[in-house]
Amino acid sequence: MSKHAKEMEGLKEHLGKHQLKFTRQRELILDAFLKQEHITAEEMYHQLARKDPHLGLATIYRTLNLFCEAGLAQARHFGTQTQYDNVSHKGHHDHLICTDCGKIVEFENCDIERLQEEVAARNGFTIQTHRLELYGLCSRCRH
Amino acid sequence: MSKHAKEMEGLKEHLGKHQLKFTRQRELILDAFLKQEHITAEEMYHQLARKDPHLGLATIYRTLNLFCEAGLAQARHFGTQTQYDNVSHKGHHDHLICTDCGKIVEFENCDIERLQEEVAARNGFTIQTHRLELYGLCSRCRH
DNA sequence: TTGAAATTGATAAATCGTCTCAAAAAGAAT
DNA sequence: ATTCTTTTTGAGACGATTTATCAATTTCAA
């Protein structure tokens, strides 16, 4: 049995609700995805090339987008590419990004999240997801 | 004299510091940009086609990116396109975005900004800029 | 096992933004 | 004002990323 049984069940549930099918490729991609903090489609394509040389790039894109709809992943544009963040194993996390060296630090902050809810409620919105990115210089690059 | 004299001066100052030139196109694009809350390069291309049918799309991209460097604009990925936000006339603002109808509500929240500074400091970062986007359903689309 | 419906893989195509480069414009020096 | 150097422009080519197409395959319920 897979190490990611719980998430696998979550995916199957989503598939069932939407008349989608559980395939070998989706299982393979989910397994690889859950080992990552964030990954691009291209990176995953190369990672999985050994396990399944015939796995197509289009399938990876389709599947990562499926994960987003299922709430396991979240797409984020960084540079020219789309990063797919793993949001399945922990609460939502945000990013501190060094504009000089590209270093990424992940963090969570409940107070900020609570204030976000307040702002949304004040404007009649129901939050589904959010994105918070802080850009600046890390301690090393400040000098 | 233009309605946007102050911002025009700000741009000229940036141009002077970087050995760049003040051109008719940059003036035209700045004038159009400052009337917007946010705009894409493509939208601006169509808006300005009447005033100057020969204005090229590449020039618009180049100029909007210039505005980003000058601190008048801020680029933001939304969907597949890049939105250029007007940040010249007010402090930094964040976005509430309806995932259904695309409606965008802008807001500011000092408390959130303060917490962001705390998080950054705790991780040794000095914030230059940030981006906060809340995605959800607006009151109309929730039903 | 069968059959309808969904998925896949390969590649074409679309999209978006940047690069190229000759011609034009800006702005400093004369 | 004219000249000269540097920057900018416009048009389209180009590159990178993602999506669409479609015949062949796979899933899964009956």
GROMACS .gro file of C-alpha atoms (C1' of nucleotides) in nm:
model
  346
    1MET     CA    1   0.000   0.000   0.000
    2SER     CA    2   0.122   0.343  -0.086
    3LYS     CA    3   0.272   0.580   0.163
    4HIS     CA    4   0.020   0.843   0.057
    5ALA     CA    5  -0.292   0.643   0.122
    6LYS     CA    6  -0.488   0.925   0.277
    7GLU     CA    7  -0.429   1.168  -0.006
    8MET     CA    8  -0.495   0.891  -0.255
    9GLU     CA    9  -0.835   0.846  -0.097
   10GLY     CA   10  -0.898   1.218  -0.118
   11LEU     CA   11  -0.822   1.209  -0.486
   12LYS     CA   12  -1.044   0.909  -0.545
   13GLU     CA   13  -1.325   1.088  -0.371
   14HIS     CA   14  -1.288   1.385  -0.600
   15LEU     CA   15  -1.271   1.158  -0.903
   16GLY     CA   16  -1.585   0.979  -0.800
   17LYS     CA   17  -1.780   1.298  -0.756
   18HIS     CA   18  -1.689   1.417  -1.103
   19GLN     CA   19  -1.720   1.099  -1.306
   20LEU     CA   20  -1.347   1.080  -1.351
   21LYS     CA   21  -1.138   0.768  -1.349
   22PHE     CA   22  -0.852   0.647  -1.137
   23THR     CA   23  -0.563   0.566  -1.367
   24ARG     CA   24  -0.214   0.434  -1.332
   25GLN     CA   25  -0.078   0.771  -1.449
   26ARG     CA   26  -0.274   0.968  -1.193
   27GLU     CA   27  -0.152   0.744  -0.917
   28LEU     CA   28   0.206   0.773  -1.034
   29ILE     CA   29   0.191   1.151  -1.062
   30LEU     CA   30   0.022   1.192  -0.726
   31ASP     CA   31   0.285   0.981  -0.557
   32ALA     CA   32   0.561   1.191  -0.705
   33PHE     CA   33   0.381   1.516  -0.637
   34LEU     CA   34   0.327   1.449  -0.268
   35LYS     CA   35   0.699   1.413  -0.213
   36GLN     CA   36   0.749   1.773  -0.324
   37GLU     CA   37   0.697   2.109  -0.164
   38HIS     CA   38   0.642   2.260  -0.508
   39ILE     CA   39   0.727   2.152  -0.858
   40THR     CA   40   0.682   2.251  -1.221
   41ALA     CA   41   0.528   2.028  -1.485
   42GLU     CA   42   0.857   2.015  -1.667
   43GLU     CA   43   1.049   1.905  -1.359
   44MET     CA   44   0.801   1.631  -1.291
   45TYR     CA   45   0.821   1.522  -1.652
   46HIS     CA   46   1.192   1.462  -1.615
   47GLN     CA   47   1.160   1.301  -1.274
   48LEU     CA   48   0.908   1.050  -1.399
   49ALA     CA   49   1.078   0.980  -1.729
   50ARG     CA   50   1.266   0.691  -1.569
   51LYS     CA   51   0.963   0.527  -1.415
   52ASP     CA   52   0.749   0.566  -1.725
   53PRO     CA   53   0.928   0.686  -2.037
   54HIS     CA   54   0.601   0.716  -2.225
   55LEU     CA   55   0.426   0.943  -1.979
   56GLY     CA   56   0.335   1.254  -2.176
   57LEU     CA   57   0.388   1.612  -2.071
   58ALA     CA   58   0.026   1.693  -2.152
   59THR     CA   59  -0.087   1.430  -1.906
   60ILE     CA   60   0.125   1.588  -1.636
   61TYR     CA   61  -0.025   1.928  -1.700
   62ARG     CA   62  -0.373   1.782  -1.704
   63THR     CA   63  -0.314   1.592  -1.386
   64LEU     CA   64  -0.156   1.879  -1.196
   65ASN     CA   65  -0.451   2.096  -1.291
   66LEU     CA   66  -0.676   1.819  -1.172
   67PHE     CA   67  -0.496   1.824  -0.837
   68CYS     CA   68  -0.565   2.195  -0.814
   69GLU     CA   69  -0.935   2.132  -0.863
   70ALA     CA   70  -0.922   1.857  -0.605
   71GLY     CA   71  -0.758   2.092  -0.356
   72LEU     CA   72  -0.432   1.901  -0.333
   73ALA     CA   73  -0.229   2.153  -0.528
   74GLN     CA   74  -0.222   2.522  -0.594
   75ALA     CA   75  -0.081   2.685  -0.904
   76ARG     CA   76   0.147   2.979  -0.869
   77HIS     CA   77   0.323   3.180  -1.138
   78PHE     CA   78   0.689   3.233  -1.059
   79GLY     CA   79   0.908   3.369  -1.332
   80THR     CA   80   0.782   3.234  -1.660
   81GLN     CA   81   0.670   2.900  -1.525
   82THR     CA   82   0.387   2.771  -1.317
   83GLN     CA   83   0.480   2.619  -0.984
   84TYR     CA   84   0.239   2.366  -0.843
   85ASP     CA   85   0.246   2.390  -0.465
   86ASN     CA   86   0.168   2.093  -0.250
   87VAL     CA   87  -0.101   2.206  -0.010
   88SER     CA   88  -0.223   1.862   0.091
   89HIS     CA   89  -0.006   1.770   0.386
   90LYS     CA   90  -0.025   2.092   0.581
   91GLY     CA   91  -0.212   2.415   0.599
   92HIS     CA   92  -0.175   2.674   0.334
   93HIS     CA   93   0.171   2.822   0.326
   94ASP     CA   94   0.296   3.152   0.194
   95HIS     CA   95   0.629   3.258   0.054
   96LEU     CA   96   0.916   3.488   0.134
   97ILE     CA   97   1.113   3.528  -0.187
   98CYS     CA   98   1.457   3.683  -0.219
   99THR     CA   99   1.462   3.904  -0.526
  100ASP     CA  100   1.836   3.868  -0.553
  101CYS     CA  101   1.920   3.499  -0.512
  102GLY     CA  102   1.574   3.348  -0.556
  103LYS     CA  103   1.573   3.177  -0.219
  104ILE     CA  104   1.224   3.080  -0.102
  105VAL     CA  105   1.121   3.053   0.262
  106GLU     CA  106   0.780   2.916   0.343
  107PHE     CA  107   0.576   3.033   0.636
  108GLU     CA  108   0.235   3.025   0.791
  109ASN     CA  109   0.075   3.294   0.997
  110CYS     CA  110  -0.265   3.244   1.156
  111ASP     CA  111  -0.307   3.609   1.247
  112ILE     CA  112  -0.268   3.715   0.887
  113GLU     CA  113  -0.514   3.450   0.777
  114ARG     CA  114  -0.768   3.565   1.027
  115LEU     CA  115  -0.737   3.926   0.908
  116GLN     CA  116  -0.781   3.806   0.553
  117GLU     CA  117  -1.109   3.645   0.648
  118GLU     CA  118  -1.222   3.970   0.805
  119VAL     CA  119  -1.139   4.172   0.496
  120ALA     CA  120  -1.318   3.922   0.274
  121ALA     CA  121  -1.627   3.914   0.493
  122ARG     CA  122  -1.640   4.293   0.499
  123ASN     CA  123  -1.655   4.285   0.119
  124GLY     CA  124  -1.905   4.003   0.092
  125PHE     CA  125  -1.654   3.748  -0.028
  126THR     CA  126  -1.612   3.386   0.073
  127ILE     CA  127  -1.245   3.293   0.046
  128GLN     CA  128  -1.158   2.975  -0.136
  129THR     CA  129  -0.784   3.019  -0.143
  130HIS     CA  130  -0.525   3.292  -0.125
  131ARG     CA  131  -0.173   3.381  -0.222
  132LEU     CA  132   0.070   3.588  -0.024
  133GLU     CA  133   0.418   3.653  -0.151
  134LEU     CA  134   0.666   3.882   0.021
  135TYR     CA  135   0.951   3.996  -0.200
  136GLY     CA  136   1.271   4.132  -0.055
  137LEU     CA  137   1.631   4.064   0.027
  138CYS     CA  138   1.739   3.777   0.247
  139SER     CA  139   2.000   3.843   0.513
  140ARG     CA  140   2.282   3.722   0.292
  141CYS     CA  141   2.188   3.937  -0.006
  142ARG     CA  142   2.125   4.256   0.187
  143HIS     CA  143   2.498   4.333   0.192
  144MET     CA  144  -0.033   7.085  -1.903
  145SER     CA  145  -0.121   6.728  -1.839
  146LYS     CA  146  -0.350   6.617  -1.565
  147HIS     CA  147  -0.080   6.380  -1.441
  148ALA     CA  148   0.196   6.632  -1.398
  149LYS     CA  149   0.323   6.494  -1.070
  150GLU     CA  150   0.358   6.138  -1.193
  151MET     CA  151   0.508   6.265  -1.515
  152GLU     CA  152   0.776   6.435  -1.310
  153GLY     CA  153   0.836   6.116  -1.117
  154LEU     CA  154   0.888   5.931  -1.440
  155LYS     CA  155   1.122   6.196  -1.575
  156GLU     CA  156   1.326   6.173  -1.259
  157HIS     CA  157   1.362   5.798  -1.303
  158LEU     CA  158   1.452   5.841  -1.669
  159GLY     CA  159   1.718   6.098  -1.586
  160LYS     CA  160   1.879   5.873  -1.330
  161HIS     CA  161   1.905   5.588  -1.575
  162GLN     CA  162   2.009   5.766  -1.893
  163LEU     CA  163   1.674   5.702  -2.053
  164LYS     CA  164   1.482   5.938  -2.273
  165PHE     CA  165   1.144   6.098  -2.245
  166THR     CA  166   0.951   6.009  -2.556
  167ARG     CA  167   0.613   6.086  -2.701
  168GLN     CA  168   0.517   5.719  -2.663
  169ARG     CA  169   0.612   5.704  -2.297
  170GLU     CA  170   0.410   6.015  -2.227
  171LEU     CA  171   0.112   5.876  -2.415
  172ILE     CA  172   0.128   5.541  -2.237
  173LEU     CA  173   0.174   5.696  -1.895
  174ASP     CA  174  -0.124   5.920  -1.947
  175ALA     CA  175  -0.341   5.624  -2.042
  176PHE     CA  176  -0.200   5.406  -1.767
  177LEU     CA  177  -0.271   5.652  -1.488
  178LYS     CA  178  -0.639   5.654  -1.575
  179GLN     CA  179  -0.656   5.284  -1.496
  180GLU     CA  180  -0.665   5.084  -1.180
  181HIS     CA  181  -0.503   4.795  -1.365
  182ILE     CA  182  -0.464   4.701  -1.726
  183THR     CA  183  -0.301   4.445  -1.953
  184ALA     CA  184  -0.062   4.530  -2.233
  185GLU     CA  185  -0.313   4.400  -2.485
  186GLU     CA  186  -0.594   4.616  -2.349
  187MET     CA  187  -0.378   4.922  -2.362
  188TYR     CA  188  -0.274   4.836  -2.714
  189HIS     CA  189  -0.635   4.848  -2.825
  190GLN     CA  190  -0.717   5.158  -2.624
  191LEU     CA  191  -0.431   5.352  -2.778
  192ALA     CA  192  -0.477   5.224  -3.130
  193ARG     CA  193  -0.700   5.520  -3.207
  194LYS     CA  194  -0.465   5.784  -3.076
  195ASP     CA  195  -0.162   5.630  -3.240
  196PRO     CA  196  -0.230   5.345  -3.484
  197HIS     CA  197   0.139   5.275  -3.520
  198LEU     CA  198   0.217   5.230  -3.154
  199GLY     CA  199   0.364   4.882  -3.123
  200LEU     CA  200   0.273   4.617  -2.871
  201ALA     CA  201   0.639   4.564  -2.786
  202THR     CA  202   0.668   4.929  -2.692
  203ILE     CA  203   0.375   4.893  -2.458
  204TYR     CA  204   0.529   4.593  -2.288
  205ARG     CA  205   0.861   4.770  -2.262
  206THR     CA  206   0.704   5.081  -2.122
  207LEU     CA  207   0.486   4.904  -1.869
  208ASN     CA  208   0.790   4.716  -1.747
  209LEU     CA  209   0.969   5.049  -1.725
  210PHE     CA  210   0.687   5.179  -1.507
  211CYS     CA  211   0.738   4.882  -1.279
  212GLU     CA  212   1.103   4.971  -1.238
  213ALA     CA  213   1.009   5.331  -1.175
  214GLY     CA  214   0.767   5.225  -0.904
  215LEU     CA  215   0.456   5.350  -1.082
  216ALA     CA  216   0.325   5.006  -1.171
  217GLN     CA  217   0.334   4.655  -1.038
  218ALA     CA  218   0.302   4.343  -1.249
  219ARG     CA  219   0.067   4.069  -1.141
  220HIS     CA  220  -0.019   3.740  -1.305
  221PHE     CA  221  -0.389   3.678  -1.332
  222GLY     CA  222  -0.510   3.392  -1.542
  223THR     CA  223  -0.277   3.366  -1.836
  224GLN     CA  224  -0.203   3.735  -1.863
  225THR     CA  225  -0.004   3.993  -1.676
  226GLN     CA  226  -0.197   4.274  -1.517
  227TYR     CA  227  -0.013   4.598  -1.458
  228ASP     CA  228  -0.147   4.761  -1.144
  229ASN     CA  229  -0.139   5.135  -1.099
  230VAL     CA  230   0.035   5.193  -0.766
  231SER     CA  231   0.127   5.556  -0.824
  232HIS     CA  232  -0.167   5.738  -0.678
  233LYS     CA  233  -0.203   5.551  -0.356
  234GLY     CA  234  -0.029   5.312  -0.124
  235HIS     CA  235   0.011   4.951  -0.206
  236HIS     CA  236  -0.317   4.774  -0.249
  237ASP     CA  237  -0.414   4.409  -0.248
  238HIS     CA  238  -0.686   4.221  -0.428
  239LEU     CA  239  -1.000   4.025  -0.362
  240ILE     CA  240  -1.074   3.831  -0.678
  241CYS     CA  241  -1.395   3.648  -0.760
  242THR     CA  242  -1.309   3.315  -0.918
  243ASP     CA  243  -1.645   3.302  -1.089
  244CYS     CA  244  -1.707   3.642  -1.249
  245GLY     CA  245  -1.357   3.787  -1.225
  246LYS     CA  246  -1.464   4.089  -1.025
  247ILE     CA  247  -1.173   4.256  -0.845
  248VAL     CA  248  -1.202   4.451  -0.523
  249GLU     CA  249  -0.901   4.639  -0.398
  250PHE     CA  250  -0.821   4.685  -0.034
  251GLU     CA  251  -0.554   4.792   0.206
  252ASN     CA  252  -0.497   4.659   0.554
  253CYS     CA  253  -0.231   4.804   0.777
  254ASP     CA  254  -0.256   4.524   1.030
  255ILE     CA  255  -0.177   4.264   0.769
  256GLU     CA  256   0.114   4.471   0.645
  257ARG     CA  257   0.254   4.501   0.993
  258LEU     CA  258   0.235   4.125   1.044
  259GLN     CA  259   0.410   4.076   0.714
  260GLU     CA  260   0.697   4.289   0.835
  261GLU     CA  261   0.719   4.080   1.150
  262VAL     CA  262   0.732   3.756   0.957
  263ALA     CA  263   0.998   3.894   0.726
  264ALA     CA  264   1.211   4.025   1.011
  265ARG     CA  265   1.186   3.692   1.190
  266ASN     CA  266   1.335   3.529   0.880
  267GLY     CA  267   1.601   3.790   0.821
  268PHE     CA  268   1.430   3.942   0.518
  269THR     CA  269   1.387   4.306   0.427
  270ILE     CA  270   1.063   4.345   0.232
  271GLN     CA  271   1.074   4.541  -0.091
  272THR     CA  272   0.725   4.468  -0.210
  273HIS     CA  273   0.454   4.212  -0.165
  274ARG     CA  274   0.151   4.060  -0.326
  275LEU     CA  275  -0.161   3.943  -0.153
  276GLU     CA  276  -0.449   3.797  -0.349
  277LEU     CA  277  -0.760   3.648  -0.193
  278TYR     CA  278  -0.958   3.423  -0.423
  279GLY     CA  279  -1.319   3.337  -0.358
  280LEU     CA  280  -1.677   3.402  -0.450
  281CYS     CA  281  -1.832   3.746  -0.435
  282SER     CA  282  -2.176   3.783  -0.280
  283ARG     CA  283  -2.347   3.770  -0.617
  284CYS     CA  284  -2.173   3.453  -0.735
  285ARG     CA  285  -2.209   3.260  -0.414
  286HIS     CA  286  -2.562   3.156  -0.510
  287DT     C1'  287  -1.720  -0.985  -2.093
  288DT     C1'  288  -1.899  -0.608  -2.306
  289DG     C1'  289  -1.957  -0.135  -2.415
  290DA     C1'  290  -1.997   0.348  -2.312
  291DA     C1'  291  -1.726   0.708  -2.138
  292DA     C1'  292  -1.299   0.895  -1.995
  293DT     C1'  293  -0.796   0.914  -2.054
  294DT     C1'  294  -0.374   0.899  -2.275
  295DG     C1'  295   0.025   1.020  -2.578
  296DA     C1'  296   0.210   1.261  -2.956
  297DT     C1'  297   0.211   1.658  -3.165
  298DA     C1'  298  -0.004   2.067  -3.352
  299DA     C1'  299  -0.148   2.500  -3.221
  300DA     C1'  300  -0.229   2.892  -2.939
  301DT     C1'  301  -0.079   3.232  -2.618
  302DC     C1'  302   0.205   3.557  -2.420
  303DG     C1'  303   0.595   3.810  -2.381
  304DT     C1'  304   1.078   3.914  -2.536
  305DC     C1'  305   1.436   3.970  -2.885
  306DT     C1'  306   1.622   4.154  -3.320
  307DC     C1'  307   1.754   4.515  -3.603
  308DA     C1'  308   1.716   4.885  -3.923
  309DA     C1'  309   1.510   5.334  -3.908
  310DA     C1'  310   1.371   5.720  -3.630
  311DA     C1'  311   1.389   6.025  -3.240
  312DA     C1'  312   1.593   6.240  -2.833
  313DG     C1'  313   1.907   6.528  -2.627
  314DA     C1'  314   2.378   6.695  -2.549
  315DA     C1'  315   2.754   6.929  -2.760
  316DT     C1'  316   2.897   7.224  -3.092
  317DA     C1'  317   2.011   7.535  -3.568
  318DT     C1'  318   2.320   7.139  -3.685
  319DT     C1'  319   2.571   6.752  -3.577
  320DC     C1'  320   2.659   6.339  -3.339
  321DT     C1'  321   2.597   5.976  -3.014
  322DT     C1'  322   2.281   5.707  -2.774
  323DT     C1'  323   1.839   5.541  -2.692
  324DT     C1'  324   1.394   5.412  -2.859
  325DT     C1'  325   1.071   5.251  -3.173
  326DG     C1'  326   0.795   4.936  -3.476
  327DA     C1'  327   0.727   4.517  -3.707
  328DG     C1'  328   0.769   4.078  -3.703
  329DA     C1'  329   1.043   3.671  -3.584
  330DC     C1'  330   1.122   3.395  -3.210
  331DG     C1'  331   1.107   3.124  -2.769
  332DA     C1'  332   0.885   2.928  -2.387
  333DT     C1'  333   0.494   2.750  -2.175
  334DT     C1'  334   0.053   2.557  -2.177
  335DT     C1'  335  -0.365   2.387  -2.405
  336DA     C1'  336  -0.629   2.158  -2.788
  337DT     C1'  337  -0.686   1.776  -3.104
  338DC     C1'  338  -0.780   1.309  -3.200
  339DA     C1'  339  -0.713   0.824  -3.273
  340DA     C1'  340  -0.595   0.446  -2.978
  341DT     C1'  341  -0.620   0.272  -2.521
  342DT     C1'  342  -0.790   0.209  -2.060
  343DT     C1'  343  -1.127   0.224  -1.697
  344DC     C1'  344  -1.525   0.057  -1.477
  345DA     C1'  345  -2.007  -0.034  -1.431
  346DA     C1'  346  -2.363  -0.326  -1.610
   0.00000   0.00000   0.00000
